[in-house]
Amino acid sequence: MINKKFFLIALMLLPVSQAWAYGSSSGSNATDCLKPTFSEFNPAPNAKVEPGAAFSFFASPNTYAESIQVTVKGRPVEVTQTVQNKGLLISGQLPAELSKEFARIVINAESVNRCKADAGWLVEIQ
């Protein structure tokens, strides 16, 4: 009788131990992909700016520089990159033809290990 109870308990615990094994391997995939991050948005989010105003932000050091794309209201914007100790300083100008509207500055980039990230912020163009 004791052997039968032991066998049933062992049988019930088997699926749980297999689930734990699968759960531990999925965590390692998350650490393999380090996405780039973006910070120090200038002008500040929701700021009022003039048409054609300059903007800038920092991309983390793990950002693949050639992958950075910036758009404003769906229009590609040319940007310049300056290497700094914080990462890459990215700067550009809003399209001069945009006025009296809100515009989102959208950033798309990949890290050096090809993990994609996007970010952005909204400004009000006077």
CSV table of N, CA and C in Angstrom, one decimal:
chain,number,residue,atom,x,y,z
A,1,MET,N,0.8,-1.2,0.0
A,1,MET,CA,0.0,0.0,0.0
A,1,MET,C,0.9,1.3,0.0
A,2,ILE,N,1.9,1.2,0.8
A,2,ILE,CA,2.8,2.4,0.8
A,2,ILE,C,3.5,2.6,-0.5
A,3,ASN,N,3.9,1.5,-1.2
A,3,ASN,CA,4.5,1.7,-2.5
A,3,ASN,C,3.6,2.3,-3.5
A,4,LYS,N,2.3,1.9,-3.4
A,4,LYS,CA,1.3,2.5,-4.3
A,4,LYS,C,1.1,4.0,-4.1
A,5,LYS,N,1.1,4.4,-2.8
A,5,LYS,CA,0.9,5.9,-2.5
A,5,LYS,C,2.2,6.6,-3.0
A,6,PHE,N,3.3,6.0,-2.8
A,6,PHE,CA,4.6,6.7,-3.2
A,6,PHE,C,4.6,6.8,-4.7
A,7,PHE,N,4.2,5.8,-5.4
A,7,PHE,CA,4.1,5.8,-6.9
A,7,PHE,C,3.2,6.9,-7.4
A,8,LEU,N,2.0,7.0,-6.8
A,8,LEU,CA,1.0,8.0,-7.2
A,8,LEU,C,1.6,9.4,-7.0
A,9,ILE,N,2.2,9.7,-5.8
A,9,ILE,CA,2.8,11.0,-5.6
A,9,ILE,C,3.9,11.3,-6.5
A,10,ALA,N,4.7,10.4,-6.8
A,10,ALA,CA,5.8,10.6,-7.8
A,10,ALA,C,5.3,10.9,-9.2
A,11,LEU,N,4.2,10.2,-9.5
A,11,LEU,CA,3.6,10.3,-10.8
A,11,LEU,C,3.0,11.7,-10.9
A,12,MET,N,2.4,12.2,-9.9
A,12,MET,CA,1.8,13.6,-9.9
A,12,MET,C,2.8,14.7,-9.9
A,13,LEU,N,4.0,14.5,-9.4
A,13,LEU,CA,5.0,15.5,-9.3
A,13,LEU,C,5.8,15.6,-10.6
A,14,LEU,N,5.8,14.5,-11.4
A,14,LEU,CA,6.6,14.5,-12.7
A,14,LEU,C,6.3,15.6,-13.6
A,15,PRO,N,5.0,15.9,-13.9
A,15,PRO,CA,4.7,17.1,-14.8
A,15,PRO,C,5.2,18.4,-14.3
A,16,VAL,N,5.1,18.6,-12.9
A,16,VAL,CA,5.5,19.8,-12.3
A,16,VAL,C,7.0,20.1,-12.5
A,17,SER,N,7.8,19.0,-12.3
A,17,SER,CA,9.3,19.2,-12.5
A,17,SER,C,9.6,19.5,-14.0
A,18,GLN,N,8.9,18.9,-14.9
A,18,GLN,CA,9.1,19.2,-16.3
A,18,GLN,C,8.8,20.6,-16.6
A,19,ALA,N,7.7,21.1,-16.1
A,19,ALA,CA,7.3,22.5,-16.3
A,19,ALA,C,8.4,23.5,-15.8
A,20,TRP,N,9.0,23.2,-14.6
A,20,TRP,CA,10.0,24.0,-14.1
A,20,TRP,C,11.2,24.0,-15.0
A,21,ALA,N,11.5,22.9,-15.6
A,21,ALA,CA,12.7,22.8,-16.5
A,21,ALA,C,12.5,23.7,-17.7
A,22,TYR,N,11.2,23.7,-18.2
A,22,TYR,CA,11.0,24.6,-19.4
A,22,TYR,C,11.0,26.1,-19.0
A,23,GLY,N,10.5,26.4,-17.8
A,23,GLY,CA,10.5,27.8,-17.4
A,23,GLY,C,11.9,28.4,-17.2
A,24,SER,N,12.8,27.6,-16.8
A,24,SER,CA,14.2,28.1,-16.5
A,24,SER,C,14.9,28.4,-17.8
A,25,SER,N,14.6,27.7,-18.9
A,25,SER,CA,15.3,27.9,-20.2
A,25,SER,C,14.8,29.1,-20.9
A,26,SER,N,13.5,29.5,-20.7
A,26,SER,CA,13.0,30.7,-21.4
A,26,SER,C,13.6,32.0,-20.8
A,27,GLY,N,14.0,32.0,-19.6
A,27,GLY,CA,14.6,33.2,-19.0
A,27,GLY,C,16.0,33.5,-19.6
A,28,SER,N,16.7,32.5,-20.1
A,28,SER,CA,18.0,32.8,-20.7
A,28,SER,C,17.9,33.5,-22.0
A,29,ASN,N,16.8,33.2,-22.7
A,29,ASN,CA,16.6,33.9,-24.0
A,29,ASN,C,16.4,35.4,-23.8
A,30,ALA,N,15.7,35.7,-22.7
A,30,ALA,CA,15.5,37.2,-22.5
A,30,ALA,C,16.7,37.9,-22.2
A,31,THR,N,17.7,37.3,-21.6
A,31,THR,CA,19.0,38.0,-21.3
A,31,THR,C,19.9,38.1,-22.6
A,32,ASP,N,19.6,37.2,-23.6
A,32,ASP,CA,20.4,37.2,-24.8
A,32,ASP,C,20.1,38.5,-25.6
A,33,CYS,N,19.0,39.0,-25.5
A,33,CYS,CA,18.6,40.2,-26.3
A,33,CYS,C,18.5,41.4,-25.4
A,34,LEU,N,19.5,42.3,-25.6
A,34,LEU,CA,19.6,43.5,-24.9
A,34,LEU,C,19.2,44.7,-25.9
A,35,LYS,N,18.0,45.2,-25.7
A,35,LYS,CA,17.5,46.2,-26.6
A,35,LYS,C,18.2,47.5,-26.4
A,36,PRO,N,18.3,48.3,-27.4
A,36,PRO,CA,18.9,49.7,-27.2
A,36,PRO,C,17.8,50.5,-26.4
A,37,THR,N,18.3,51.5,-25.7
A,37,THR,CA,17.4,52.4,-24.9
A,37,THR,C,17.7,53.8,-25.4
A,38,PHE,N,16.7,54.7,-25.2
A,38,PHE,CA,16.8,56.1,-25.6
A,38,PHE,C,16.5,57.0,-24.4
A,39,SER,N,17.2,58.1,-24.3
A,39,SER,CA,17.0,59.0,-23.2
A,39,SER,C,17.3,60.4,-23.5
A,40,GLU,N,17.0,61.3,-22.5
A,40,GLU,CA,17.4,62.7,-22.6
A,40,GLU,C,16.8,63.4,-23.9
A,41,PHE,N,15.5,63.2,-24.1
A,41,PHE,CA,14.8,63.8,-25.2
A,41,PHE,C,14.8,65.3,-25.1
A,42,ASN,N,15.2,65.9,-26.2
A,42,ASN,CA,15.2,67.4,-26.2
A,42,ASN,C,14.7,67.9,-27.6
A,43,PRO,N,13.7,68.7,-27.6
A,43,PRO,CA,13.0,69.3,-26.5
A,43,PRO,C,12.2,68.3,-25.7
A,44,ALA,N,11.8,68.7,-24.5
A,44,ALA,CA,11.1,67.8,-23.6
A,44,ALA,C,9.8,67.3,-24.2
A,45,PRO,N,9.3,66.2,-23.9
A,45,PRO,CA,8.0,65.7,-24.4
A,45,PRO,C,6.9,66.7,-24.1
A,46,ASN,N,6.0,66.9,-25.1
A,46,ASN,CA,4.9,67.9,-25.1
A,46,ASN,C,5.3,69.3,-25.1
A,47,ALA,N,6.6,69.6,-25.4
A,47,ALA,CA,7.1,71.0,-25.5
A,47,ALA,C,6.5,71.7,-26.7
A,48,LYS,N,6.4,73.0,-26.6
A,48,LYS,CA,6.0,73.8,-27.8
A,48,LYS,C,7.2,74.3,-28.5
A,49,VAL,N,7.3,74.0,-29.8
A,49,VAL,CA,8.5,74.3,-30.6
A,49,VAL,C,8.1,75.0,-31.9
A,50,GLU,N,9.1,75.6,-32.5
A,50,GLU,CA,8.9,76.3,-33.8
A,50,GLU,C,9.0,75.3,-34.9
A,51,PRO,N,8.5,75.6,-36.1
A,51,PRO,CA,8.7,74.7,-37.3
A,51,PRO,C,10.2,74.6,-37.6
A,52,GLY,N,10.7,73.5,-37.9
A,52,GLY,CA,12.1,73.3,-38.2
A,52,GLY,C,13.1,73.3,-37.0
A,53,ALA,N,12.5,73.2,-35.8
A,53,ALA,CA,13.3,73.2,-34.5
A,53,ALA,C,14.2,72.0,-34.5
A,54,ALA,N,15.3,72.2,-33.8
A,54,ALA,CA,16.3,71.1,-33.6
A,54,ALA,C,15.7,70.2,-32.5
A,55,PHE,N,16.1,68.9,-32.6
A,55,PHE,CA,15.8,67.9,-31.5
A,55,PHE,C,17.0,67.0,-31.3
A,56,SER,N,17.1,66.4,-30.2
A,56,SER,CA,18.2,65.4,-29.9
A,56,SER,C,17.8,64.4,-28.8
A,57,PHE,N,18.5,63.3,-28.8
A,57,PHE,CA,18.3,62.3,-27.8
A,57,PHE,C,19.6,61.4,-27.7
A,58,PHE,N,19.7,60.7,-26.7
A,58,PHE,CA,20.8,59.7,-26.5
A,58,PHE,C,20.3,58.3,-26.8
A,59,ALA,N,21.1,57.6,-27.5
A,59,ALA,CA,20.9,56.1,-27.7
A,59,ALA,C,22.0,55.4,-26.9
A,60,SER,N,21.6,54.3,-26.3
A,60,SER,CA,22.5,53.6,-25.4
A,60,SER,C,23.8,53.1,-26.2
A,61,PRO,N,24.9,52.8,-25.5
A,61,PRO,CA,26.1,52.4,-26.2
A,61,PRO,C,25.9,51.1,-27.0
A,62,ASN,N,25.0,50.2,-26.7
A,62,ASN,CA,24.8,49.0,-27.4
A,62,ASN,C,24.0,49.1,-28.7
A,63,THR,N,23.7,50.4,-29.1
A,63,THR,CA,22.9,50.6,-30.3
A,63,THR,C,23.8,50.5,-31.5
A,64,TYR,N,23.3,49.8,-32.5
A,64,TYR,CA,24.0,49.6,-33.8
A,64,TYR,C,23.7,50.9,-34.6
A,65,ALA,N,24.7,51.8,-34.7
A,65,ALA,CA,24.6,53.1,-35.2
A,65,ALA,C,23.9,53.2,-36.6
A,66,GLU,N,24.2,52.2,-37.5
A,66,GLU,CA,23.7,52.3,-38.8
A,66,GLU,C,22.2,51.9,-38.9
A,67,SER,N,21.6,51.4,-37.8
A,67,SER,CA,20.2,51.0,-37.8
A,67,SER,C,19.3,52.1,-37.4
A,68,ILE,N,19.8,53.2,-36.9
A,68,ILE,CA,18.9,54.2,-36.3
A,68,ILE,C,18.1,54.9,-37.4
A,69,GLN,N,16.8,54.9,-37.3
A,69,GLN,CA,15.9,55.6,-38.2
A,69,GLN,C,15.0,56.5,-37.4
A,70,VAL,N,14.9,57.8,-37.9
A,70,VAL,CA,14.0,58.7,-37.2
A,70,VAL,C,13.0,59.2,-38.2
A,71,THR,N,11.7,59.2,-37.8
A,71,THR,CA,10.7,59.8,-38.6
A,71,THR,C,9.8,60.8,-37.8
A,72,VAL,N,9.3,61.8,-38.5
A,72,VAL,CA,8.3,62.7,-37.8
A,72,VAL,C,7.1,62.7,-38.7
A,73,LYS,N,6.0,62.4,-38.1
A,73,LYS,CA,4.7,62.3,-38.8
A,73,LYS,C,4.9,61.4,-40.1
A,74,GLY,N,5.6,60.3,-40.0
A,74,GLY,CA,5.8,59.4,-41.1
A,74,GLY,C,6.9,59.8,-42.1
A,75,ARG,N,7.5,61.0,-41.9
A,75,ARG,CA,8.5,61.4,-42.8
A,75,ARG,C,9.9,61.1,-42.3
A,76,PRO,N,10.7,60.5,-43.1
A,76,PRO,CA,12.1,60.3,-42.7
A,76,PRO,C,12.8,61.6,-42.4
A,77,VAL,N,13.6,61.6,-41.3
A,77,VAL,CA,14.4,62.8,-40.9
A,77,VAL,C,15.9,62.4,-40.9
A,78,GLU,N,16.7,63.3,-41.5
A,78,GLU,CA,18.1,63.0,-41.5
A,78,GLU,C,18.7,63.4,-40.2
A,79,VAL,N,19.5,62.6,-39.6
A,79,VAL,CA,20.1,62.8,-38.3
A,79,VAL,C,21.6,62.7,-38.3
A,80,THR,N,22.2,63.3,-37.4
A,80,THR,CA,23.7,63.2,-37.2
A,80,THR,C,23.9,62.4,-35.9
A,81,GLN,N,25.1,61.8,-35.9
A,81,GLN,CA,25.4,61.0,-34.7
A,81,GLN,C,26.8,61.4,-34.2
A,82,THR,N,26.8,61.6,-32.9
A,82,THR,CA,28.1,61.9,-32.2
A,82,THR,C,28.3,61.0,-31.1
A,83,VAL,N,29.5,60.3,-31.1
A,83,VAL,CA,29.8,59.3,-30.0
A,83,VAL,C,30.2,60.1,-28.8
A,84,GLN,N,29.5,59.7,-27.7
A,84,GLN,CA,29.8,60.3,-26.4
A,84,GLN,C,30.0,59.2,-25.4
A,85,ASN,N,30.4,59.5,-24.2
A,85,ASN,CA,30.6,58.5,-23.2
A,85,ASN,C,29.3,57.9,-22.7
A,86,LYS,N,28.2,58.6,-22.9
A,86,LYS,CA,26.8,58.0,-22.5
A,86,LYS,C,26.3,57.1,-23.6
A,87,GLY,N,26.8,57.2,-24.8
A,87,GLY,CA,26.3,56.5,-26.0
A,87,GLY,C,26.4,57.4,-27.2
A,88,LEU,N,25.4,57.3,-28.0
A,88,LEU,CA,25.3,58.1,-29.2
A,88,LEU,C,24.4,59.3,-29.0
A,89,LEU,N,24.9,60.5,-29.3
A,89,LEU,CA,24.0,61.7,-29.3
A,89,LEU,C,23.5,61.8,-30.7
A,90,ILE,N,22.2,61.7,-30.8
A,90,ILE,CA,21.5,61.8,-32.1
A,90,ILE,C,20.8,63.1,-32.2
A,91,SER,N,21.0,63.8,-33.3
A,91,SER,CA,20.4,65.2,-33.4
A,91,SER,C,19.9,65.3,-34.8
A,92,GLY,N,18.8,66.1,-35.0
A,92,GLY,CA,18.2,66.4,-36.3
A,92,GLY,C,17.3,67.6,-36.1
A,93,GLN,N,16.5,67.9,-37.2
A,93,GLN,CA,15.6,69.0,-37.2
A,93,GLN,C,14.2,68.5,-37.7
A,94,LEU,N,13.2,69.1,-37.1
A,94,LEU,CA,11.8,68.8,-37.5
A,94,LEU,C,11.6,69.4,-38.9
A,95,PRO,N,10.8,68.8,-39.7
A,95,PRO,CA,10.5,69.3,-41.0
A,95,PRO,C,9.9,70.7,-40.9
A,96,ALA,N,10.4,71.6,-41.7
A,96,ALA,CA,10.0,73.0,-41.6
A,96,ALA,C,8.5,73.2,-42.1
A,97,GLU,N,8.0,72.3,-42.9
A,97,GLU,CA,6.7,72.5,-43.4
A,97,GLU,C,5.6,72.1,-42.4
A,98,LEU,N,6.0,71.5,-41.3
A,98,LEU,CA,5.0,71.2,-40.3
A,98,LEU,C,4.8,72.4,-39.3
A,99,SER,N,3.5,72.8,-39.2
A,99,SER,CA,3.2,73.9,-38.3
A,99,SER,C,1.8,73.8,-37.7
A,100,LYS,N,1.6,74.3,-36.6
A,100,LYS,CA,0.3,74.4,-35.9
A,100,LYS,C,-0.3,73.0,-35.8
A,101,GLU,N,0.5,72.0,-35.3
A,101,GLU,CA,0.1,70.6,-35.1
A,101,GLU,C,1.0,69.9,-34.1
A,102,PHE,N,0.5,68.8,-33.6
A,102,PHE,CA,1.3,67.9,-32.8
A,102,PHE,C,2.1,67.0,-33.8
A,103,ALA,N,3.3,66.6,-33.4
A,103,ALA,CA,4.1,65.7,-34.2
A,103,ALA,C,4.8,64.7,-33.3
A,104,ARG,N,4.9,63.5,-33.6
A,104,ARG,CA,5.6,62.5,-32.8
A,104,ARG,C,6.9,62.2,-33.5
A,105,ILE,N,8.0,62.3,-32.8
A,105,ILE,CA,9.3,62.0,-33.2
A,105,ILE,C,9.5,60.5,-32.9
A,106,VAL,N,9.6,59.7,-33.9
A,106,VAL,CA,9.7,58.2,-33.7
A,106,VAL,C,11.1,57.7,-34.0
A,107,ILE,N,11.6,56.9,-33.1
A,107,ILE,CA,12.9,56.3,-33.2
A,107,ILE,C,12.8,54.8,-33.4
A,108,ASN,N,13.5,54.2,-34.4
A,108,ASN,CA,13.6,52.8,-34.5
A,108,ASN,C,15.0,52.5,-34.7
A,109,ALA,N,15.5,51.4,-33.9
A,109,ALA,CA,16.9,51.0,-34.0
A,109,ALA,C,17.0,49.6,-33.5
A,110,GLU,N,18.2,49.1,-33.7
A,110,GLU,CA,18.6,47.7,-33.3
A,110,GLU,C,19.9,47.8,-32.4
A,111,SER,N,20.0,46.9,-31.5
A,111,SER,CA,21.2,46.8,-30.8
A,111,SER,C,22.3,46.1,-31.6
A,112,VAL,N,23.5,46.0,-31.1
A,112,VAL,CA,24.6,45.3,-31.8
A,112,VAL,C,24.3,43.8,-31.9
A,113,ASN,N,23.4,43.3,-31.0
A,113,ASN,CA,23.1,41.9,-31.2
A,113,ASN,C,21.7,41.7,-31.9
A,114,ARG,N,21.3,42.7,-32.6
A,114,ARG,CA,20.1,42.7,-33.5
A,114,ARG,C,18.8,42.7,-32.8
A,115,CYS,N,18.7,43.2,-31.6
A,115,CYS,CA,17.4,43.3,-30.9
A,115,CYS,C,16.8,44.6,-31.2
A,116,LYS,N,15.5,44.6,-31.7
A,116,LYS,CA,14.9,45.8,-32.1
A,116,LYS,C,14.2,46.6,-31.0
A,117,ALA,N,14.2,47.9,-31.1
A,117,ALA,CA,13.5,48.7,-30.1
A,117,ALA,C,13.0,50.0,-30.8
A,118,ASP,N,11.9,50.5,-30.2
A,118,ASP,CA,11.4,51.8,-30.8
A,118,ASP,C,11.0,52.7,-29.6
A,119,ALA,N,10.9,53.9,-29.8
A,119,ALA,CA,10.6,54.9,-28.8
A,119,ALA,C,10.2,56.2,-29.5
A,120,GLY,N,9.8,57.2,-28.8
A,120,GLY,CA,9.5,58.5,-29.4
A,120,GLY,C,8.8,59.4,-28.4
A,121,TRP,N,8.6,60.6,-28.8
A,121,TRP,CA,7.9,61.6,-28.0
A,121,TRP,C,7.2,62.6,-28.8
A,122,LEU,N,6.2,63.2,-28.2
A,122,LEU,CA,5.3,64.2,-28.9
A,122,LEU,C,5.8,65.6,-28.6
A,123,VAL,N,5.7,66.4,-29.6
A,123,VAL,CA,5.9,67.9,-29.5
A,123,VAL,C,4.8,68.6,-30.2
A,124,GLU,N,4.6,69.8,-29.7
A,124,GLU,CA,3.6,70.7,-30.3
A,124,GLU,C,4.3,71.8,-31.2
A,125,ILE,N,4.1,71.7,-32.5
A,125,ILE,CA,4.7,72.7,-33.4
A,125,ILE,C,3.8,73.9,-33.5
A,126,GLN,N,4.4,75.1,-33.2
A,126,GLN,CA,3.6,76.3,-33.2
A,126,GLN,C,3.3,76.8,-34.6
